[in-house]
Amino acid sequence: MGFVSEFKEFISKGNVLDLAVGVIIGASFGKIVASLTDDIIMPILSLATRGIDFKEKFFALDGQHYDSLKAAQDAKAATLNYGNFINAIIYFLVIAFVIFWVVKLANRFKRPAPVAVVSEPTPSKEQVLLMEIRDALRTRNA
């Protein structure tokens, strides 16, 4: 099998195409979640925390004080940007919550698998005859 035909077979498999579609939809979904978090959730959270902007929470490792993260970055100071980490946690929680509800909704519309009814097999003629002989011997000995 040549390289081109092997590659064509690999690409045409369903799981590769499904993965490609999932990556594309995931990238779009990421933009929606980023907008939901940045434009809706974070302003509400900022209001609830009296104006704290998590993006501006950092710790300069050089011991200096900087008025903003941009000022620290312009000064080429090494910083621990724990506010960005908090934002990443919030993004994760929002994505996990939305995925939970999408899966829950999808499972509601998913058809249940048909239940196979297993019936007891009917006994063969020989088995019926043996059961009759057994029952006759029981009644004769009783």
XYZ file of C-alpha atoms in Angstrom:
142
model
C 0.000 0.000 0.000
C 1.478 3.332 -1.028
C 1.894 6.320 1.242
C -0.803 8.363 -0.520
C -3.412 5.590 -0.380
C -2.543 4.857 3.246
C -2.899 8.555 4.110
C -6.202 8.719 2.208
C -7.509 5.728 4.177
C -6.404 7.327 7.462
C -8.092 10.649 6.664
C -11.303 9.034 5.465
C -11.850 7.129 8.699
C -14.822 8.449 10.628
C -13.061 9.067 13.919
C -10.474 11.376 12.308
C -13.205 13.441 10.682
C -15.173 13.511 13.932
C -12.068 14.707 15.760
C -11.506 17.480 13.204
C -15.110 18.647 13.552
C -14.776 18.517 17.342
C -11.627 20.652 17.294
C -13.245 23.271 15.059
C -16.409 23.410 17.154
C -14.307 23.451 20.327
C -12.362 26.493 19.112
C -15.596 28.329 18.370
C -17.049 27.231 21.685
C -13.935 28.540 23.428
C -14.533 31.997 21.958
C -18.134 31.948 23.167
C -17.079 30.912 26.664
C -14.329 33.554 26.699
C -16.876 36.217 25.789
C -19.354 34.919 28.362
C -16.669 34.974 31.026
C -15.003 38.285 30.090
C -18.104 40.248 29.138
C -20.756 38.906 31.517
C -19.431 36.869 34.444
C -16.270 38.839 35.265
C -18.043 42.246 35.415
C -20.643 40.757 37.767
C -17.894 39.159 39.840
C -15.988 42.442 39.828
C -19.114 44.229 41.046
C -19.599 41.626 43.779
C -15.949 42.028 44.877
C -16.114 45.867 44.803
C -14.242 46.398 41.561
C -11.430 43.874 41.828
C -9.991 43.181 38.388
C -8.402 39.765 38.540
C -6.351 40.426 35.402
C -4.398 43.049 37.324
C -3.548 40.811 40.267
C 0.137 39.946 40.171
C 3.224 39.739 42.313
C 6.503 41.199 41.069
C 9.410 38.880 41.833
C 11.974 41.679 41.841
C 10.444 43.178 45.015
C 9.447 46.443 43.326
C 5.908 47.841 43.329
C 4.251 48.472 39.982
C 0.922 50.219 39.498
C -0.232 47.776 36.857
C 0.721 44.518 35.225
C 1.529 46.396 32.022
C 3.947 48.657 33.920
C 5.690 45.587 35.381
C 5.887 43.953 31.959
C 7.233 47.155 30.400
C 9.936 47.199 33.093
C 10.756 43.575 32.115
C 10.061 42.423 35.677
C 9.321 38.772 36.302
C 5.807 38.468 37.691
C 3.526 35.824 39.113
C 0.184 36.583 37.474
C -2.128 34.854 39.917
C -5.071 36.928 38.662
C -4.763 35.255 35.266
C -4.738 31.909 37.057
C -7.974 32.841 38.842
C -9.465 33.792 35.470
C -8.393 30.438 34.019
C -10.117 28.633 36.900
C -13.288 30.636 36.279
C -13.109 29.821 32.544
C -12.748 26.142 33.405
C -15.714 26.197 35.776
C -17.889 27.966 33.194
C -16.890 25.492 30.470
C -17.461 22.509 32.779
C -20.884 23.865 33.785
C -21.962 24.483 30.189
C -20.663 21.074 29.033
C -22.532 19.433 31.922
C -25.801 20.992 30.783
C -25.172 20.204 27.100
C -24.514 16.530 27.910
C -27.503 16.416 30.239
C -29.737 17.892 27.525
C -28.321 15.569 24.859
C -28.939 12.537 27.075
C -32.557 13.609 27.510
C -33.116 13.482 23.740
C -31.093 10.316 23.218
C -33.238 7.295 22.468
C -32.882 4.520 25.001
C -31.300 1.357 23.690
C -33.858 -1.316 22.900
C -34.135 -3.835 25.666
C -33.726 -7.382 24.457
C -36.304 -9.682 25.973
C -34.730 -12.979 26.853
C -37.251 -15.758 27.126
C -36.580 -19.145 28.573
C -35.831 -21.621 25.825
C -38.521 -24.196 25.329
C -37.457 -27.682 26.332
C -36.770 -30.203 23.597
C -38.942 -33.306 23.137
C -36.336 -35.412 24.920
C -36.277 -33.035 27.897
C -40.081 -33.080 28.116
C -40.080 -36.895 28.053
C -37.386 -37.062 30.765
C -39.347 -34.616 32.958
C -42.485 -36.770 32.567
C -40.543 -39.899 33.552
C -39.066 -38.085 36.573
C -42.477 -36.858 37.693
C -43.975 -40.366 37.230
C -41.202 -41.910 39.343
C -41.760 -39.321 42.099
C -45.482 -40.036 42.270
C -44.929 -43.805 42.238
C -42.381 -43.613 45.115
C -44.530 -41.283 47.149
